[in-house]
Amino acid sequence: DGGITQSPKYLFRKEGQNVTLSCEQNLNHDAMYWYRQDPGQGLRLIYYSQIVNDFQKGDIAEGYSVSREKKESFPLTVTSAQKNPTAFYLCASSPPGTLYGYTFGSGTRLTVV
Amino acid sequence: GENVEQHPSTLSVQEGDSAVIKCTYSDSASNYFPWYKQELGKRPQLIIDIRSNVGEKKDQRIAVTLNKTAKHFSLHITETQPEDSAVYFCAASTRGSQGNLIFGKGTKLSVKP
């Protein structure tokens, strides 16, 4: 997947349960991002990290948490506080600066059961 | 902050016709403008990009034009084929958001055989 791997591809969450989505990249990119995509909708930014041990909230961070302990990894936890978590989650990475596009992972489809 | 507007939201063309998708941005400091193609259930993939020191860029059947004065940029697809059917996202990169891309809401392109 172009050097950025998301797992699992499909994930089912029970009510009140926390789940963690994995995102790993071997592109040596400094910046990593999490987006949520609902059916027929655009990309909404959840969290982003420009450097290890630092991350910032995006537009819809409530009910989500992240960590960035390693350059290669940026896991996203969907907590029980996120009341409507069913969506397609996309992780992306990019080199530093403003002149480069993102490389996206293949996504995780999360469904509440 | 930066705002990116994308039009139209849906576009239907006959195979062989041209398709044009337009985006406007608000931050005159934006300096990088990528376009992504997302097929159903898959990850967005970068198809072409343009930097602010260039007015036009072509790659086979696709081209992007940039008008910095008017703050708009467009994607042109010529000789459309059914496999061009997908959702297309424009984006703008701005220093104000630490290099984050701000995405448009997407255009669903349908190419009818």
mmCIF file of N, CA, C and O in Angstrom, chain A residues 1-2 4 33 35 37 40-43 45 48 50 56 88 90 94 97-107 109, chain B residues 31-32 34 36 38 41-46 49 51-52 87 89 93-95 97-106:
data_model
loop_
_atom_site.group_PDB
_atom_site.id
_atom_site.type_symbol
_atom_site.label_atom_id
_atom_site.label_comp_id
_atom_site.label_asym_id
_atom_site.label_seq_id
_atom_site.Cartn_x
_atom_site.Cartn_y
_atom_site.Cartn_z
ATOM 1 N N ASP A 1 0.820 -1.201 0.000
ATOM 2 C CA ASP A 1 0.000 0.000 0.000
ATOM 3 C C ASP A 1 0.848 1.242 0.000
ATOM 4 O O ASP A 1 0.629 2.188 0.743
ATOM 5 N N GLY A 2 1.850 1.305 -0.880
ATOM 6 C CA GLY A 2 2.657 2.494 -1.048
ATOM 7 C C GLY A 2 3.427 2.847 0.179
ATOM 8 O O GLY A 2 3.806 3.995 0.370
ATOM 9 N N ILE A 4 2.488 2.638 3.418
ATOM 10 C CA ILE A 4 1.712 2.977 4.604
ATOM 11 C C ILE A 4 0.621 1.926 4.762
ATOM 12 O O ILE A 4 -0.153 1.692 3.841
ATOM 13 N N TYR A 33 -1.429 11.677 9.666
ATOM 14 C CA TYR A 33 -2.771 12.241 9.795
ATOM 15 C C TYR A 33 -3.805 11.129 9.885
ATOM 16 O O TYR A 33 -3.623 10.055 9.318
ATOM 17 N N TYR A 35 -7.994 10.716 9.115
ATOM 18 C CA TYR A 35 -9.213 11.295 8.566
ATOM 19 C C TYR A 35 -10.368 10.316 8.742
ATOM 20 O O TYR A 35 -10.192 9.102 8.703
ATOM 21 N N GLN A 37 -14.116 9.381 6.988
ATOM 22 C CA GLN A 37 -14.923 9.584 5.789
ATOM 23 C C GLN A 37 -16.244 8.846 5.959
ATOM 24 O O GLN A 37 -16.270 7.625 6.131
ATOM 25 N N GLY A 40 -20.345 8.954 0.976
ATOM 26 C CA GLY A 40 -20.654 10.076 0.100
ATOM 27 C C GLY A 40 -20.147 11.404 0.586
ATOM 28 O O GLY A 40 -20.498 12.444 0.020
ATOM 29 N N GLN A 41 -19.318 11.381 1.606
ATOM 30 C CA GLN A 41 -18.830 12.630 2.182
ATOM 31 C C GLN A 41 -17.341 12.813 1.913
ATOM 32 O O GLN A 41 -16.656 11.917 1.426
ATOM 33 N N GLY A 42 -16.863 13.993 2.285
ATOM 34 C CA GLY A 42 -15.460 14.301 2.105
ATOM 35 C C GLY A 42 -14.611 13.777 3.251
ATOM 36 O O GLY A 42 -15.019 12.907 4.018
ATOM 37 N N LEU A 43 -13.412 14.326 3.366
ATOM 38 C CA LEU A 43 -12.434 13.899 4.368
ATOM 39 C C LEU A 43 -12.434 14.893 5.523
ATOM 40 O O LEU A 43 -12.218 16.083 5.310
ATOM 41 N N LEU A 45 -10.663 15.859 9.167
ATOM 42 C CA LEU A 45 -9.427 15.641 9.915
ATOM 43 C C LEU A 45 -9.716 15.387 11.388
ATOM 44 O O LEU A 45 -10.379 16.203 12.048
ATOM 45 N N TYR A 48 -3.613 15.118 13.826
ATOM 46 C CA TYR A 48 -2.412 15.070 13.018
ATOM 47 C C TYR A 48 -1.190 15.240 13.903
ATOM 48 O O TYR A 48 -1.273 15.765 15.019
ATOM 49 N N GLN A 50 3.006 16.269 13.481
ATOM 50 C CA GLN A 50 4.090 16.723 12.610
ATOM 51 C C GLN A 50 5.428 16.143 13.039
ATOM 52 O O GLN A 50 6.405 16.184 12.277
ATOM 53 N N GLN A 56 -1.759 17.135 17.291
ATOM 54 C CA GLN A 56 -2.723 18.226 17.398
ATOM 55 C C GLN A 56 -4.114 17.731 17.026
ATOM 56 O O GLN A 56 -4.257 16.864 16.158
ATOM 57 N N PHE A 88 -15.423 5.124 7.528
ATOM 58 C CA PHE A 88 -14.193 4.665 6.886
ATOM 59 C C PHE A 88 -13.081 5.572 7.382
ATOM 60 O O PHE A 88 -13.185 6.795 7.272
ATOM 61 N N LEU A 90 -9.148 6.785 7.360
ATOM 62 C CA LEU A 90 -7.969 6.832 6.505
ATOM 63 C C LEU A 90 -6.802 7.474 7.244
ATOM 64 O O LEU A 90 -6.945 8.531 7.844
ATOM 65 N N SER A 94 3.098 12.351 5.197
ATOM 66 C CA SER A 94 3.727 13.257 4.227
ATOM 67 C C SER A 94 5.077 13.711 4.745
ATOM 68 O O SER A 94 5.330 13.702 5.952
ATOM 69 N N GLY A 97 6.794 20.181 5.580
ATOM 70 C CA GLY A 97 6.657 21.321 4.689
ATOM 71 C C GLY A 97 5.338 21.355 3.979
ATOM 72 O O GLY A 97 4.483 20.482 4.153
ATOM 73 N N THR A 98 5.183 22.350 3.126
ATOM 74 C CA THR A 98 3.883 22.608 2.514
ATOM 75 C C THR A 98 3.812 22.230 1.045
ATOM 76 O O THR A 98 2.819 22.468 0.389
ATOM 77 N N LEU A 99 4.837 21.623 0.515
ATOM 78 C CA LEU A 99 4.897 21.401 -0.920
ATOM 79 C C LEU A 99 4.809 19.934 -1.308
ATOM 80 O O LEU A 99 5.257 19.545 -2.373
ATOM 81 N N TYR A 100 4.204 19.129 -0.444
ATOM 82 C CA TYR A 100 4.126 17.705 -0.734
ATOM 83 C C TYR A 100 2.737 17.186 -0.425
ATOM 84 O O TYR A 100 2.100 17.580 0.528
ATOM 85 N N GLY A 101 2.287 16.259 -1.252
ATOM 86 C CA GLY A 101 0.987 15.642 -1.007
ATOM 87 C C GLY A 101 1.078 14.527 0.002
ATOM 88 O O GLY A 101 2.155 14.182 0.502
ATOM 89 N N TYR A 102 -0.071 13.976 0.298
ATOM 90 C CA TYR A 102 -0.155 12.887 1.246
ATOM 91 C C TYR A 102 -0.122 11.545 0.526
ATOM 92 O O TYR A 102 -0.613 11.412 -0.588
ATOM 93 N N THR A 103 0.414 10.539 1.230
ATOM 94 C CA THR A 103 0.235 9.151 0.826
ATOM 95 C C THR A 103 -0.759 8.549 1.806
ATOM 96 O O THR A 103 -0.573 8.639 3.017
ATOM 97 N N PHE A 104 -1.823 7.965 1.271
ATOM 98 C CA PHE A 104 -2.869 7.400 2.123
ATOM 99 C C PHE A 104 -2.701 5.896 2.285
ATOM 100 O O PHE A 104 -2.214 5.211 1.371
ATOM 101 N N GLY A 105 -3.124 5.401 3.448
ATOM 102 C CA GLY A 105 -3.269 3.968 3.635
ATOM 103 C C GLY A 105 -4.546 3.494 2.978
ATOM 104 O O GLY A 105 -5.334 4.293 2.446
ATOM 105 N N SER A 106 -4.775 2.198 3.026
ATOM 106 C CA SER A 106 -5.935 1.610 2.346
ATOM 107 C C SER A 106 -7.219 1.694 3.163
ATOM 108 O O SER A 106 -8.281 1.331 2.688
ATOM 109 N N GLY A 107 -7.114 2.170 4.399
ATOM 110 C CA GLY A 107 -8.317 2.451 5.177
ATOM 111 C C GLY A 107 -8.764 1.310 6.073
ATOM 112 O O GLY A 107 -8.450 0.140 5.850
ATOM 113 N N ARG A 109 -12.477 0.087 7.776
ATOM 114 C CA ARG A 109 -13.919 0.319 7.859
ATOM 115 C C ARG A 109 -14.404 -0.171 9.213
ATOM 116 O O ARG A 109 -14.348 -1.363 9.504
ATOM 117 N N ASN B 31 0.342 27.392 -1.416
ATOM 118 C CA ASN B 31 1.361 27.275 -2.459
ATOM 119 C C ASN B 31 1.460 25.893 -3.092
ATOM 120 O O ASN B 31 2.347 25.630 -3.901
ATOM 121 N N TYR B 32 0.555 24.986 -2.734
ATOM 122 C CA TYR B 32 0.608 23.640 -3.294
ATOM 123 C C TYR B 32 -0.812 23.109 -3.423
ATOM 124 O O TYR B 32 -1.605 23.198 -2.477
ATOM 125 N N PRO B 34 -2.796 19.768 -4.764
ATOM 126 C CA PRO B 34 -2.870 18.412 -5.328
ATOM 127 C C PRO B 34 -4.311 18.013 -5.640
ATOM 128 O O PRO B 34 -5.264 18.577 -5.080
ATOM 129 N N TYR B 36 -6.697 14.404 -5.902
ATOM 130 C CA TYR B 36 -6.746 12.995 -5.563
ATOM 131 C C TYR B 36 -7.948 12.336 -6.242
ATOM 132 O O TYR B 36 -9.007 12.944 -6.371
ATOM 133 N N GLN B 38 -10.399 8.955 -5.824
ATOM 134 C CA GLN B 38 -10.765 7.883 -4.910
ATOM 135 C C GLN B 38 -11.834 7.014 -5.544
ATOM 136 O O GLN B 38 -12.963 7.460 -5.763
ATOM 137 N N GLY B 41 -14.606 2.618 -2.090
ATOM 138 C CA GLY B 41 -14.055 1.740 -1.066
ATOM 139 C C GLY B 41 -12.543 1.690 -0.999
ATOM 140 O O GLY B 41 -11.982 0.889 -0.252
ATOM 141 N N LYS B 42 -11.890 2.564 -1.781
ATOM 142 C CA LYS B 42 -10.428 2.531 -1.806
ATOM 143 C C LYS B 42 -9.838 3.832 -1.284
ATOM 144 O O LYS B 42 -10.550 4.769 -0.967
ATOM 145 N N ARG B 43 -8.539 3.867 -1.189
ATOM 146 C CA ARG B 43 -7.876 5.051 -0.656
ATOM 147 C C ARG B 43 -7.737 6.128 -1.735
ATOM 148 O O ARG B 43 -7.625 5.806 -2.919
ATOM 149 N N PRO B 44 -7.707 7.396 -1.348
ATOM 150 C CA PRO B 44 -7.418 8.459 -2.318
ATOM 151 C C PRO B 44 -5.986 8.316 -2.828
ATOM 152 O O PRO B 44 -5.066 8.006 -2.072
ATOM 153 N N GLN B 45 -5.831 8.556 -4.138
ATOM 154 C CA GLN B 45 -4.502 8.488 -4.725
ATOM 155 C C GLN B 45 -4.203 9.779 -5.458
ATOM 156 O O GLN B 45 -5.050 10.289 -6.202
ATOM 157 N N LEU B 46 -3.010 10.276 -5.262
ATOM 158 C CA LEU B 46 -2.582 11.515 -5.915
ATOM 159 C C LEU B 46 -2.483 11.289 -7.421
ATOM 160 O O LEU B 46 -1.825 10.350 -7.878
ATOM 161 N N ASP B 49 -0.482 17.284 -9.308
ATOM 162 C CA ASP B 49 -0.386 18.408 -8.386
ATOM 163 C C ASP B 49 0.274 19.588 -9.084
ATOM 164 O O ASP B 49 0.887 19.437 -10.143
ATOM 165 N N ARG B 51 2.300 23.526 -8.160
ATOM 166 C CA ARG B 51 2.809 24.465 -7.187
ATOM 167 C C ARG B 51 2.553 25.885 -7.659
ATOM 168 O O ARG B 51 2.334 26.118 -8.843
ATOM 169 N N SER B 52 2.610 26.823 -6.740
ATOM 170 C CA SER B 52 2.118 28.173 -7.027
ATOM 171 C C SER B 52 2.973 28.944 -8.012
ATOM 172 O O SER B 52 2.556 29.985 -8.494
ATOM 173 N N VAL B 87 -14.500 9.509 -7.280
ATOM 174 C CA VAL B 87 -14.640 10.796 -6.604
ATOM 175 C C VAL B 87 -13.285 11.498 -6.646
ATOM 176 O O VAL B 87 -12.251 10.884 -6.361
ATOM 177 N N PHE B 89 -10.964 14.738 -5.352
ATOM 178 C CA PHE B 89 -10.810 15.759 -4.314
ATOM 179 C C PHE B 89 -9.691 16.722 -4.708
ATOM 180 O O PHE B 89 -8.605 16.290 -5.092
ATOM 181 N N SER B 93 -2.578 23.565 0.242
ATOM 182 C CA SER B 93 -1.662 23.498 1.374
ATOM 183 C C SER B 93 -1.274 24.908 1.775
ATOM 184 O O SER B 93 -0.916 25.712 0.919
ATOM 185 N N THR B 94 -1.360 25.170 3.086
ATOM 186 C CA THR B 94 -1.112 26.524 3.548
ATOM 187 C C THR B 94 -0.160 26.511 4.723
ATOM 188 O O THR B 94 -0.246 25.663 5.590
ATOM 189 N N ARG B 95 0.732 27.440 4.770
ATOM 190 C CA ARG B 95 1.691 27.529 5.876
ATOM 191 C C ARG B 95 0.966 27.734 7.199
ATOM 192 O O ARG B 95 1.417 27.311 8.228
ATOM 193 N N SER B 97 -1.494 26.353 8.437
ATOM 194 C CA SER B 97 -1.946 25.129 9.109
ATOM 195 C C SER B 97 -0.816 24.120 9.195
ATOM 196 O O SER B 97 -1.024 22.921 9.154
ATOM 197 N N GLN B 98 0.400 24.613 9.300
ATOM 198 C CA GLN B 98 1.585 23.764 9.443
ATOM 199 C C GLN B 98 1.715 22.763 8.311
ATOM 200 O O GLN B 98 2.126 21.627 8.520
ATOM 201 N N GLY B 99 1.341 23.192 7.149
ATOM 202 C CA GLY B 99 1.500 22.326 6.003
ATOM 203 C C GLY B 99 0.358 21.359 5.803
ATOM 204 O O GLY B 99 0.405 20.534 4.907
ATOM 205 N N ASN B 100 -0.673 21.440 6.613
ATOM 206 C CA ASN B 100 -1.805 20.547 6.415
ATOM 207 C C ASN B 100 -2.520 20.874 5.122
ATOM 208 O O ASN B 100 -2.678 22.030 4.749
ATOM 209 N N LEU B 101 -2.980 19.818 4.457
ATOM 210 C CA LEU B 101 -3.816 19.998 3.284
ATOM 211 C C LEU B 101 -5.256 20.246 3.725
ATOM 212 O O LEU B 101 -5.768 19.574 4.607
ATOM 213 N N ILE B 102 -5.888 21.207 3.092
ATOM 214 C CA ILE B 102 -7.308 21.460 3.297
ATOM 215 C C ILE B 102 -8.022 20.926 2.059
ATOM 216 O O ILE B 102 -7.746 21.376 0.937
ATOM 217 N N PHE B 103 -8.941 19.973 2.246
ATOM 218 C CA PHE B 103 -9.580 19.296 1.125
ATOM 219 C C PHE B 103 -10.919 19.932 0.768
ATOM 220 O O PHE B 103 -11.656 20.404 1.643
ATOM 221 N N GLY B 104 -11.248 19.909 -0.510
ATOM 222 C CA GLY B 104 -12.597 20.194 -0.949
ATOM 223 C C GLY B 104 -13.492 19.008 -0.619
ATOM 224 O O GLY B 104 -13.014 17.953 -0.197
ATOM 225 N N LYS B 105 -14.791 19.159 -0.818
ATOM 226 C CA LYS B 105 -15.744 18.115 -0.425
ATOM 227 C C LYS B 105 -15.886 17.008 -1.465
ATOM 228 O O LYS B 105 -16.603 16.034 -1.231
ATOM 229 N N GLY B 106 -15.249 17.148 -2.590
ATOM 230 C CA GLY B 106 -15.237 16.067 -3.564
ATOM 231 C C GLY B 106 -16.241 16.241 -4.691
ATOM 232 O O GLY B 106 -17.283 16.883 -4.525
#
